mmCIF file of C-alpha atoms in Angstrom:
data_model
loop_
_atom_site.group_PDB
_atom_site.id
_atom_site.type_symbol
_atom_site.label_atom_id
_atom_site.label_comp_id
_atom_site.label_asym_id
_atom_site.label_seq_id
_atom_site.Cartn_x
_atom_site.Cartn_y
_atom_site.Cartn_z
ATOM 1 C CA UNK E 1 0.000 0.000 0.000
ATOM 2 C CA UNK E 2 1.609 3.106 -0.966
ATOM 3 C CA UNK E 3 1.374 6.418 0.887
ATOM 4 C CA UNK E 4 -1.435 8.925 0.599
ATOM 5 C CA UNK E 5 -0.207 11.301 -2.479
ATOM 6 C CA UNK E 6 -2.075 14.971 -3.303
ATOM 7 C CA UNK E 7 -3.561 15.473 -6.343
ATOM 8 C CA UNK E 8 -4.857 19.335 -7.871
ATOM 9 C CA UNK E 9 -7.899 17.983 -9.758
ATOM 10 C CA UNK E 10 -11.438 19.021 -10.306
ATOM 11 C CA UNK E 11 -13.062 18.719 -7.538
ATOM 12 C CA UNK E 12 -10.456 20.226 -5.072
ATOM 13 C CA UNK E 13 -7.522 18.957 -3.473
ATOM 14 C CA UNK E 14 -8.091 14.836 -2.946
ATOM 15 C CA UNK E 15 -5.894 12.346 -1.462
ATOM 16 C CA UNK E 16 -5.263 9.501 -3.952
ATOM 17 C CA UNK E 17 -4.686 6.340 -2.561
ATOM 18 C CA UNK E 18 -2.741 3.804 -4.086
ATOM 19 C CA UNK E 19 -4.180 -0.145 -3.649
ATOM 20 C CA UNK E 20 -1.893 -3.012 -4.595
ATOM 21 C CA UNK E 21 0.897 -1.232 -5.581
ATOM 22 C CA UNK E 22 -1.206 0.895 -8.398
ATOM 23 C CA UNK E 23 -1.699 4.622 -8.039
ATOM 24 C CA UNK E 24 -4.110 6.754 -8.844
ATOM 25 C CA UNK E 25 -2.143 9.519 -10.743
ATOM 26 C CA UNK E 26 -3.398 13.161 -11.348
ATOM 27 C CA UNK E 27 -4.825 12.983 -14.903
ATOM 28 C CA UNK E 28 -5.085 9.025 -15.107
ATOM 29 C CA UNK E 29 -8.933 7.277 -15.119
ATOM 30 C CA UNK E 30 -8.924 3.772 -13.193
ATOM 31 C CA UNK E 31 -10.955 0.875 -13.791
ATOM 32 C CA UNK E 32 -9.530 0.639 -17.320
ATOM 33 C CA UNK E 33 -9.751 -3.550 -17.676
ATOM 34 C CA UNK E 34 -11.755 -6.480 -15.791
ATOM 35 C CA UNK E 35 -8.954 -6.571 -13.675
ATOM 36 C CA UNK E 36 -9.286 -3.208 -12.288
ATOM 37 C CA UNK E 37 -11.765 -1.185 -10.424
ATOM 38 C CA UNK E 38 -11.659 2.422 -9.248
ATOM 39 C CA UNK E 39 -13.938 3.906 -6.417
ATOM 40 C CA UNK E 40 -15.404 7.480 -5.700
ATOM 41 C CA UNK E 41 -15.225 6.782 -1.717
ATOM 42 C CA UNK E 42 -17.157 8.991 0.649
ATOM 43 C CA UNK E 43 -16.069 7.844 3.947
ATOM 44 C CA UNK E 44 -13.077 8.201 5.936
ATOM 45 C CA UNK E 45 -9.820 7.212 4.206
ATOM 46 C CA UNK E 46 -9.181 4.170 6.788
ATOM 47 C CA UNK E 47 -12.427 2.986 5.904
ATOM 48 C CA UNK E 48 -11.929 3.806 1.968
ATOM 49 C CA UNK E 49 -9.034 1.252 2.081
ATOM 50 C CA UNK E 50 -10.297 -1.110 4.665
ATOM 51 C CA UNK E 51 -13.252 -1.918 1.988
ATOM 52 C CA UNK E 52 -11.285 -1.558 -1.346
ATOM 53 C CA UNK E 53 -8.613 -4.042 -0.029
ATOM 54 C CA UNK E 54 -10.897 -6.465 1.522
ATOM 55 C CA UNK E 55 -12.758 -6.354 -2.106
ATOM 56 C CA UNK E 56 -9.282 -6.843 -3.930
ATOM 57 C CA UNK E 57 -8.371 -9.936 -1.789
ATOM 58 C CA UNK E 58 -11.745 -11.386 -2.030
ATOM 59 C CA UNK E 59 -12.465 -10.997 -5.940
ATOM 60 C CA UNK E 60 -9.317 -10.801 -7.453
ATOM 61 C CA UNK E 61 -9.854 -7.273 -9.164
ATOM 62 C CA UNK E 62 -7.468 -4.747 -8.645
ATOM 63 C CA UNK E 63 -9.688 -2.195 -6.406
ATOM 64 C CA UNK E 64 -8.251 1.379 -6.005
ATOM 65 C CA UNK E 65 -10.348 4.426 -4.327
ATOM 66 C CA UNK E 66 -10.242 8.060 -4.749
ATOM 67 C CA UNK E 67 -11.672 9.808 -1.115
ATOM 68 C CA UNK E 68 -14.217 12.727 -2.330
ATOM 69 C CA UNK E 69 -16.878 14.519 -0.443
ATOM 70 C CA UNK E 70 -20.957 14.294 -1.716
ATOM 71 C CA UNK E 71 -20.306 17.961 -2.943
ATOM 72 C CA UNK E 72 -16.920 16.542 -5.123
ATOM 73 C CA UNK E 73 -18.136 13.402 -6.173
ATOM 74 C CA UNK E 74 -21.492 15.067 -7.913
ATOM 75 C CA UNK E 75 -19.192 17.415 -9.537
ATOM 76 C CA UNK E 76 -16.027 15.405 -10.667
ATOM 77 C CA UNK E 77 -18.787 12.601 -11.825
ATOM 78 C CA UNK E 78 -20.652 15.991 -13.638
ATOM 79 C CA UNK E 79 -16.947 16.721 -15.314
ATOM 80 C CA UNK E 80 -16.382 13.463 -16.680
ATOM 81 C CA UNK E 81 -19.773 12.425 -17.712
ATOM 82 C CA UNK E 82 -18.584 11.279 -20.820
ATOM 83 C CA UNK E 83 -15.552 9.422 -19.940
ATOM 84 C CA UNK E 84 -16.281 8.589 -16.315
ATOM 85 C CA UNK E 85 -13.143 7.990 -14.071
ATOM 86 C CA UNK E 86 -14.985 5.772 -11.807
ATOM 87 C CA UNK E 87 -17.454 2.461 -11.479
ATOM 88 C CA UNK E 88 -18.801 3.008 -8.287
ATOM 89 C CA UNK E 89 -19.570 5.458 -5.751
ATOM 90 C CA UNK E 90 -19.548 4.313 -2.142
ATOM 91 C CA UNK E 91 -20.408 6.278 0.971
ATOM 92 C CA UNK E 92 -21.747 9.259 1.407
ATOM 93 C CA UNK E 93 -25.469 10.558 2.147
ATOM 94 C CA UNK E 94 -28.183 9.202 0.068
ATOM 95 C CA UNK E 95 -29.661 13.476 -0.921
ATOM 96 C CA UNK E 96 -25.976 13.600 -2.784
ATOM 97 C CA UNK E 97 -26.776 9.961 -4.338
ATOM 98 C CA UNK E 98 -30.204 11.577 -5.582
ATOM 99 C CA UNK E 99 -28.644 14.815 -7.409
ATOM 100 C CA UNK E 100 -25.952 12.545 -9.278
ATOM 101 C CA UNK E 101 -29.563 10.130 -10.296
ATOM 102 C CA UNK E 102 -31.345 13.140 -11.477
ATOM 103 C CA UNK E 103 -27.964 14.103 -13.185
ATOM 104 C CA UNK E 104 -28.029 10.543 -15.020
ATOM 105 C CA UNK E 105 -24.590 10.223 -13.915
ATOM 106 C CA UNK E 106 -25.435 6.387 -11.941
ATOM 107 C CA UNK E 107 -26.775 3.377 -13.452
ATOM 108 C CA UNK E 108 -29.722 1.829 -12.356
ATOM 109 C CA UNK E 109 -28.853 -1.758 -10.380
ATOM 110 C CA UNK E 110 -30.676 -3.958 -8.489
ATOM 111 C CA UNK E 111 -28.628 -6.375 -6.003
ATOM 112 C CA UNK E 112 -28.545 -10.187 -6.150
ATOM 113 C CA UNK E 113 -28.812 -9.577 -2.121
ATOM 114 C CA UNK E 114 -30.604 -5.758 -2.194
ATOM 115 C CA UNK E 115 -33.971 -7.573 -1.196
ATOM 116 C CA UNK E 116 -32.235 -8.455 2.663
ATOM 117 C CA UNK E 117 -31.800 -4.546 2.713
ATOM 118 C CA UNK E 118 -34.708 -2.756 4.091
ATOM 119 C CA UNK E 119 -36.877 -0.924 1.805
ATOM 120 C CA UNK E 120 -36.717 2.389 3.783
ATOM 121 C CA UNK E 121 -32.604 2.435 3.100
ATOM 122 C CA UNK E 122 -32.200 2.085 -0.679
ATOM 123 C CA UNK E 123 -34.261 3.771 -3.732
ATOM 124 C CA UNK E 124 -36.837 1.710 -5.116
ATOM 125 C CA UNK E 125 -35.578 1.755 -8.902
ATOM 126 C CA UNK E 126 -32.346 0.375 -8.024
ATOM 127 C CA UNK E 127 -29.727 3.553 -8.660
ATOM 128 C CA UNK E 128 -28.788 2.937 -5.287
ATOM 129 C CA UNK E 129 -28.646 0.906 -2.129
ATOM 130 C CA UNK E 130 -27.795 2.355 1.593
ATOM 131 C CA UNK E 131 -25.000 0.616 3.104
ATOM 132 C CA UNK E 132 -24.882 2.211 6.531
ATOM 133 C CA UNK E 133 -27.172 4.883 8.715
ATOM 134 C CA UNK E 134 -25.636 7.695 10.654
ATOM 135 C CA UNK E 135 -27.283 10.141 13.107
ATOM 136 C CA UNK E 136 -26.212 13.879 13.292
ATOM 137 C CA UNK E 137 -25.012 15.326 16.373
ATOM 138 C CA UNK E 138 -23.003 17.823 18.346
ATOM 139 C CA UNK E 139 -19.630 16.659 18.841
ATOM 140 C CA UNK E 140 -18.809 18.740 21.894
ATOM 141 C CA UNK E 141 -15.113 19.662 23.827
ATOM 142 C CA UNK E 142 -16.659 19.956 27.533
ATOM 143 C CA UNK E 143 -13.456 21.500 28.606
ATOM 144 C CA UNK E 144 -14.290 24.265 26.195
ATOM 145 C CA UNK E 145 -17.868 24.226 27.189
ATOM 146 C CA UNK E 146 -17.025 24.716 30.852
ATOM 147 C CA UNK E 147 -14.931 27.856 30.050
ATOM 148 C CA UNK E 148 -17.868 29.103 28.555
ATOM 149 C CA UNK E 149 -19.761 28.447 31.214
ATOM 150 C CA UNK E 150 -22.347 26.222 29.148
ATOM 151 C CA UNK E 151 -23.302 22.760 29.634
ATOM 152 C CA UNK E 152 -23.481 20.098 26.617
ATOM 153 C CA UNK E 153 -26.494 21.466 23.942
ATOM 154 C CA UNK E 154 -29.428 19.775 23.976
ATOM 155 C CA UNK E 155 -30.668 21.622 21.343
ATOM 156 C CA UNK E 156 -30.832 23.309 18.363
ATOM 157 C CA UNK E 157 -31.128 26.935 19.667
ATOM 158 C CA UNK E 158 -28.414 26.073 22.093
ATOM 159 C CA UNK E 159 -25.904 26.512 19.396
ATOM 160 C CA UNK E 160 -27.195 30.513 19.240
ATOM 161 C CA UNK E 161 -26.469 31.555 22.380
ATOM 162 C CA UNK E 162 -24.296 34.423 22.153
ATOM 163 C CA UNK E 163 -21.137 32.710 24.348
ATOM 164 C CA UNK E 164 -20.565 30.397 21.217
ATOM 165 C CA UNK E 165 -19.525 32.818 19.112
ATOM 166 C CA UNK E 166 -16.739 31.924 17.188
ATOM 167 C CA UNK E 167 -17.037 28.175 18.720
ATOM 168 C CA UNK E 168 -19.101 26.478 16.878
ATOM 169 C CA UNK E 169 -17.310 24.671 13.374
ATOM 170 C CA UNK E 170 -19.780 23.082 10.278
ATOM 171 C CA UNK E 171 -18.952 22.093 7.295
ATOM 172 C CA UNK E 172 -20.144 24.009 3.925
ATOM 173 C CA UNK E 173 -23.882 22.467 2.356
ATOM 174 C CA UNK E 174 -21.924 22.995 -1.383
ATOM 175 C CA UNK E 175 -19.074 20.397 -0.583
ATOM 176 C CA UNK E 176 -20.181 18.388 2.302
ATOM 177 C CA UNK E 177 -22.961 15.649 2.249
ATOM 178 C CA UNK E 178 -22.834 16.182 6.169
ATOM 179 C CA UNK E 179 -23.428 19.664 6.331
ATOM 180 C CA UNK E 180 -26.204 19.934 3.851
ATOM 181 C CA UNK E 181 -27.591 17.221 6.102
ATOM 182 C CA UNK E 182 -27.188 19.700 8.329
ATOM 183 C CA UNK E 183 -29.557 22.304 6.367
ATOM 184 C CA UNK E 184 -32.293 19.923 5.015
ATOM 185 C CA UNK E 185 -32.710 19.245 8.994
ATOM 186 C CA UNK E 186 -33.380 22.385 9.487
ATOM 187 C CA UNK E 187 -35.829 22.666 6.687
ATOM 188 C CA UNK E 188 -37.457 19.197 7.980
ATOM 189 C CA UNK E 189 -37.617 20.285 11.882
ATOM 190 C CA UNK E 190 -39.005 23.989 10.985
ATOM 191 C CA UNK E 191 -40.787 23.717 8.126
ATOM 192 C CA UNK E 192 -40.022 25.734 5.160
ATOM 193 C CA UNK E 193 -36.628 26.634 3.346
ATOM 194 C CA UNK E 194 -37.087 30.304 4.572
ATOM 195 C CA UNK E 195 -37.253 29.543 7.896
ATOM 196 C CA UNK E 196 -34.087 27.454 7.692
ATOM 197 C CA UNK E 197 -31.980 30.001 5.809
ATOM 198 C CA UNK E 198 -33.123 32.688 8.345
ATOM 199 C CA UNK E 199 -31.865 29.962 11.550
ATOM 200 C CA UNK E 200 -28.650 29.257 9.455
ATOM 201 C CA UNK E 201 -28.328 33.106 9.614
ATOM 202 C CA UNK E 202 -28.507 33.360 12.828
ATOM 203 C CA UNK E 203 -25.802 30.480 13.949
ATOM 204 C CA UNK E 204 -23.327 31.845 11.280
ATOM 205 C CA UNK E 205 -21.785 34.559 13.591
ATOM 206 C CA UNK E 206 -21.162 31.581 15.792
ATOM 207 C CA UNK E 207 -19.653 29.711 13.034
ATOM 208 C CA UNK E 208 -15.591 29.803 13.120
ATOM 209 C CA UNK E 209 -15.376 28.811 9.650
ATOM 210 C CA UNK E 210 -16.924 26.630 7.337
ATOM 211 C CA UNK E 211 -14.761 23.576 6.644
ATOM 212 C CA UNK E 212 -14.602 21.439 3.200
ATOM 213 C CA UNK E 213 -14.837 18.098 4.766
ATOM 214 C CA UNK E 214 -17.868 16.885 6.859
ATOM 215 C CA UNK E 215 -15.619 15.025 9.068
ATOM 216 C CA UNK E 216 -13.740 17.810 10.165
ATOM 217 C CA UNK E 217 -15.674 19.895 12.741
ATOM 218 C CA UNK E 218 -15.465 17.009 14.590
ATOM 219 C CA UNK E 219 -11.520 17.426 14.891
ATOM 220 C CA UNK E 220 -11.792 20.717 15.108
ATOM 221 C CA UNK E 221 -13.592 20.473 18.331
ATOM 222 C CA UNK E 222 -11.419 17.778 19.329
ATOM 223 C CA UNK E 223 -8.215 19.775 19.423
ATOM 224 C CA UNK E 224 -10.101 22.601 21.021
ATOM 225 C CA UNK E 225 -10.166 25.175 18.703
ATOM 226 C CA UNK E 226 -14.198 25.360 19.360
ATOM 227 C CA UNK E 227 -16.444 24.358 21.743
ATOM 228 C CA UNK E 228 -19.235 22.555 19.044
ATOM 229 C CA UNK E 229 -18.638 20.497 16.169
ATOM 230 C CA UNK E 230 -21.555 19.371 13.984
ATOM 231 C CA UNK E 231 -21.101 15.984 12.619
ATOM 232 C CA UNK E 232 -22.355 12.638 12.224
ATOM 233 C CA UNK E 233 -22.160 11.064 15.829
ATOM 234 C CA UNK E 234 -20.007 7.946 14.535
ATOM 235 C CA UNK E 235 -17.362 10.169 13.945
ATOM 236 C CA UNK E 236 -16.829 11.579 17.164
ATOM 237 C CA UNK E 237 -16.986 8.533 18.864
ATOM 238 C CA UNK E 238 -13.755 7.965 16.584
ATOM 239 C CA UNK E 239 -11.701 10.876 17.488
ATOM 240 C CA UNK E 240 -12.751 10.369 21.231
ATOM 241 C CA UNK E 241 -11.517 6.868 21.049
ATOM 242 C CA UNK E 242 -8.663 8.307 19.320
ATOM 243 C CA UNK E 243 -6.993 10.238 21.993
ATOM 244 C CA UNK E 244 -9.224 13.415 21.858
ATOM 245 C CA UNK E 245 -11.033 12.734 25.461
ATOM 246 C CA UNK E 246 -12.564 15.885 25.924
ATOM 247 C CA UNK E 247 -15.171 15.091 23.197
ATOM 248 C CA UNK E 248 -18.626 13.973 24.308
ATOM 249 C CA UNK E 249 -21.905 13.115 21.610
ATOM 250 C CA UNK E 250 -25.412 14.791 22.580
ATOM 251 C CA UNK E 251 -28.566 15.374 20.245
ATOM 252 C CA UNK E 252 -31.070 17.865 19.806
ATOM 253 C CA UNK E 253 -34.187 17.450 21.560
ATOM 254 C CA UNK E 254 -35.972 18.601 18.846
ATOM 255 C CA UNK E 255 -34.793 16.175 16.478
ATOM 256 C CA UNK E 256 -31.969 15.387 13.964
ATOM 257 C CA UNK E 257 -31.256 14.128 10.814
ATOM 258 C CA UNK E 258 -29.517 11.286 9.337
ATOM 259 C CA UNK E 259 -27.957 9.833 6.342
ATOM 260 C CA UNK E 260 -28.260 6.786 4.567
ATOM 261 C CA UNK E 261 -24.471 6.145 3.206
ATOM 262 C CA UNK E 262 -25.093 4.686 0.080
ATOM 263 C CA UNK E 263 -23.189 2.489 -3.039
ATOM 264 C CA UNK E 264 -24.144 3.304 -6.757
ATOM 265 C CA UNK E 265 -22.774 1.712 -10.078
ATOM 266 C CA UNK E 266 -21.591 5.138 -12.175
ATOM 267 C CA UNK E 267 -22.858 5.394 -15.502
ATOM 268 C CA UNK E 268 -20.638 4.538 -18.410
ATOM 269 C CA UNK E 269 -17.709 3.579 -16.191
ATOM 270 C CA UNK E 270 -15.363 1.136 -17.861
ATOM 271 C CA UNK E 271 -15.523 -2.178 -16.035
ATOM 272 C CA UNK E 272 -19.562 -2.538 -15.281
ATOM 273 C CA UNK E 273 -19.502 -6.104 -14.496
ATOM 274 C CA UNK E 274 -17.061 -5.368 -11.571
ATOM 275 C CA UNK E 275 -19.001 -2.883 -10.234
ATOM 276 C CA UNK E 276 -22.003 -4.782 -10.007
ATOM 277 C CA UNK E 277 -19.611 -7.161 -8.365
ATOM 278 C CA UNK E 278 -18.473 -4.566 -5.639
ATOM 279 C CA UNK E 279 -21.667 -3.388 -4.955
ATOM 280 C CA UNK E 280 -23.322 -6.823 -4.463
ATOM 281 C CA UNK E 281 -20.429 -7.370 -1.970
ATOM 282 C CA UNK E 282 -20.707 -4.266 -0.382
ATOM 283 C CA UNK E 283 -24.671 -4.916 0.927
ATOM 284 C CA UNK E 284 -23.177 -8.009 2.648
ATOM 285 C CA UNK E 285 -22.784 -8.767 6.268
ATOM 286 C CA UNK E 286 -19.220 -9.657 5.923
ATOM 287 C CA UNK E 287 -18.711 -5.915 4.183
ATOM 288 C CA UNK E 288 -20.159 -4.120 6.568
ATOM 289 C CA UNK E 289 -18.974 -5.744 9.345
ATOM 290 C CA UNK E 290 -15.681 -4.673 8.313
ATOM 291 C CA UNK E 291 -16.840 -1.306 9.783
ATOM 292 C CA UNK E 292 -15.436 -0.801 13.316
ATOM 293 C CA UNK E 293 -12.182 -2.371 12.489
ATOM 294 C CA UNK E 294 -11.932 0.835 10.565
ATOM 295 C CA UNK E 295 -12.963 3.123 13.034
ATOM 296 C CA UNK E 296 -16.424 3.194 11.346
ATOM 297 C CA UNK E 297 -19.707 3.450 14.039
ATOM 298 C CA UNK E 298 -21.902 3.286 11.518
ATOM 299 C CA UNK E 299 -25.061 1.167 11.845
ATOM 300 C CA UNK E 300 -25.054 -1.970 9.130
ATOM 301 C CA UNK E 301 -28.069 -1.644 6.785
ATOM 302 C CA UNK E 302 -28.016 -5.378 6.322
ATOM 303 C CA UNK E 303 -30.153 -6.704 9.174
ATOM 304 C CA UNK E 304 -27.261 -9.942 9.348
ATOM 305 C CA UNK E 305 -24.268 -7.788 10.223
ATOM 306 C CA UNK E 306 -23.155 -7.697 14.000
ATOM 307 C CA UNK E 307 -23.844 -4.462 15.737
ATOM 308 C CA UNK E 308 -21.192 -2.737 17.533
ATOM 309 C CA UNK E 309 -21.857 -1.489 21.238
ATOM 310 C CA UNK E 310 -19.876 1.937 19.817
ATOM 311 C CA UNK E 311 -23.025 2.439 17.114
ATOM 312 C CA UNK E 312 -25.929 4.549 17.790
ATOM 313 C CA UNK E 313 -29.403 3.165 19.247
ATOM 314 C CA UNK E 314 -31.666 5.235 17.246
ATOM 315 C CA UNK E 315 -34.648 4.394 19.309
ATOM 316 C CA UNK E 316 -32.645 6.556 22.136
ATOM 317 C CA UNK E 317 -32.657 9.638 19.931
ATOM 318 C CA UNK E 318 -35.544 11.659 17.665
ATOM 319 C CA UNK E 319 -35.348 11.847 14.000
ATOM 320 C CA UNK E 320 -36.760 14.609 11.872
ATOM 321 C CA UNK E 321 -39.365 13.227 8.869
ATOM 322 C CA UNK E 322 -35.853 13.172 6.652
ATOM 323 C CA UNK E 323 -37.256 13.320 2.763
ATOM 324 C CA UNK E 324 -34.154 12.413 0.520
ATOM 325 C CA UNK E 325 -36.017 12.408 -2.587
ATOM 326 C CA UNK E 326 -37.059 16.163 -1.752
ATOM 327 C CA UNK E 327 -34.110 16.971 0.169
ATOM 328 C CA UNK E 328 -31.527 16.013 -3.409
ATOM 329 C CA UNK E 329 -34.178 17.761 -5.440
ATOM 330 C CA UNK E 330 -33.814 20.984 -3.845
ATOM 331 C CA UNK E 331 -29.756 20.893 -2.972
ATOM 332 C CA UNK E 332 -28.662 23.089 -5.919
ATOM 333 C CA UNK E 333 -30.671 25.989 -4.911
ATOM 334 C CA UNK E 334 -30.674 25.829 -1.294
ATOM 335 C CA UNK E 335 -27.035 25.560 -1.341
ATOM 336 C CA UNK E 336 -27.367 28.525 -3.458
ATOM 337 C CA UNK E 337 -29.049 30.357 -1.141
ATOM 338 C CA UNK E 338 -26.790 29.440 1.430
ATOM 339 C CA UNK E 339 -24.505 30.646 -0.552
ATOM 340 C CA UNK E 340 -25.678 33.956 -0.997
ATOM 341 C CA UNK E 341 -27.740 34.189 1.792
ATOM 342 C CA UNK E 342 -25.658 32.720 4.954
ATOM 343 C CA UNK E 343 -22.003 32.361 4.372
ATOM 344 C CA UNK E 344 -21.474 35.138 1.718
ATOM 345 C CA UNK E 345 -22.507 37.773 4.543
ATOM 346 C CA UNK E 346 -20.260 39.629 6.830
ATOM 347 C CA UNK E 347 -20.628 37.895 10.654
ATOM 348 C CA UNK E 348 -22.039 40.474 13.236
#
């Protein structure tokens, strides 16, 4: 396995990862033969390779993974519509799944095992199939907290109060699949779109900046540059495990959303037949249980795979009424809005 080496390309800055000894060079499209495959990968890196390699070892095709956020992966998939880099897309929230559908930029595939998948965690035409659920939360420093003189949030409007200014780090809707899970929540626990621009407007003085990567509020918070990180909860279970100890999960009374991390064959990639292959491996039990070995607290979508004692109990916590169909159909213009609206504006 070769180190992590950074690439300039369309989508931003990526980390390429080479698997088996084959890199994934600026410039260069994988998955050019039978005996190759290359991923758009939406999770963390660990987990990337974790799931690539286990695929290599297990069907003999050379499996290498670009890591690329929702926002990238619609747009570098966008840019090479008509000589797609990639066969499959894997990871990431099911909204940014729906925008690259509508896009025609995935190909319709229904699973040998999709039927063991529950019917609530995968589109009903088949252009793709959830792999894992996550539950958004704050990812909270309490030393941080207590020199604010603030307890954990329990809710939404906690994340106003005037002491968090500056201490409170999100991710940007454009890029992130996590953050834009962020605003549809909004939209889904107040709503209307109005009413969730105007809340994003008022947290935004409280924002410290808005990051590229979903994942990273969560360190962010964990090295104690803010008090409030707002991230999927499985990840800051990870960097608490990981030596950041001051980082505790909590949940909005009110509600919060969730993502369905899906896996998608892409359109017109060059080795179909081994993408159908990954992603009928990927909705296994022995796939997803590869999970917490990697770090990864997601919950399984197949009902077979173990559960991990690190994984959220959803029946602990409420959801908002989540609508991904709505939710991708109106990301280009409510990003937009943020855009315009929310992060373009000068903080108070």
């Amino acid at each position: 396995m070769k180190r992590i080496k950074k690439a300039v390309l369309a989508g931003g800055t990526i980390a390429a990862l080479a698997l088996a000894g084959c890199a994934v060079e600026p410039g260069t499209q994988g998955g050019g033969s039978s005996n190759t495959l290359t991923v758009a990968c939406g999770a963390t890196e660990e987990w990337c390779k974790a799931m690539t390699d286990a695929f290599s070892a297990k069907s003999g095709i050379q499996t290498s993974f670009v890591r690329l956020s929702s926002g990238e992966t619609v747009a570098r998939l966008t840019a090479t519509k008509n000589a797609p880099e990639f066969d499959v897309w894997h990871g990431g929230p099911a909204d940014g799944f729906g925008a690259a559908m509508a896009a025609g930029l995935i190909e319709p595939y229904t699973a040998e095992n999709a039927a063991k998948i529950p019917a609530k965690y995968k589109d009903p035409n088949g252009n793709w199939t959830g792999v894992y659920v996550g539950a958004l939360g704050f990812c909270s420093n309490q030393a941080r907290l207590k020199d604010k003189g603030l307890g954990l949030p329990q809710s939404w409007d906690d994340l106003l109060d005037p002491k968090l200014k500056s201490q409170v780090s999100t991710a940007h809707p454009s890029t992130s699949g996590t953050a834009f899970t962020t605003l549809w929540t909004q939209v889904a626990r107040l709503g209307s779109e109005d009413k969730a621009i105007d809340w994003m407007k008022k947290l935004h003085s409280n924002v410290l900046q808005y990051t590229k990567s979903g994942t990273a509020p969560g360190q962010i918070a964990g090295r104690g540059e803010v008090a409030v990180g707002l991230v999927f909860s499985h990840d800051c279970v990870l960097y608490k495990e990981r030596g950041m100890t001051d980082l505790e999960v909590s949940f909005p009374k009110e509600g919060t959303g969730y993502e369905i991390g899906g896996v998608a064959v892409i359109k017109g990639g060059k080795n179909a037949d081994g993408a159908k292959q990954y992603v009928n491996w990927a909705l296994s039990a022995e796939a997803q249980e590869l999970g917490p070995g990697a770090g990864s607290y997601q919950l399984p979508t197949n009902p077979d795979a173990k559960l991990d004692s690190r994984m959220v109990d959803l029946n602990t916590i409420k959801l908002v009424d989540y609508d991904f169909a709505k939710a991708a159909a109106h990301k280009k213009e409510l990003t937009a809005r943020f855009d315009a609206e929310v992060a373009a504006q000068p903080k108070e």
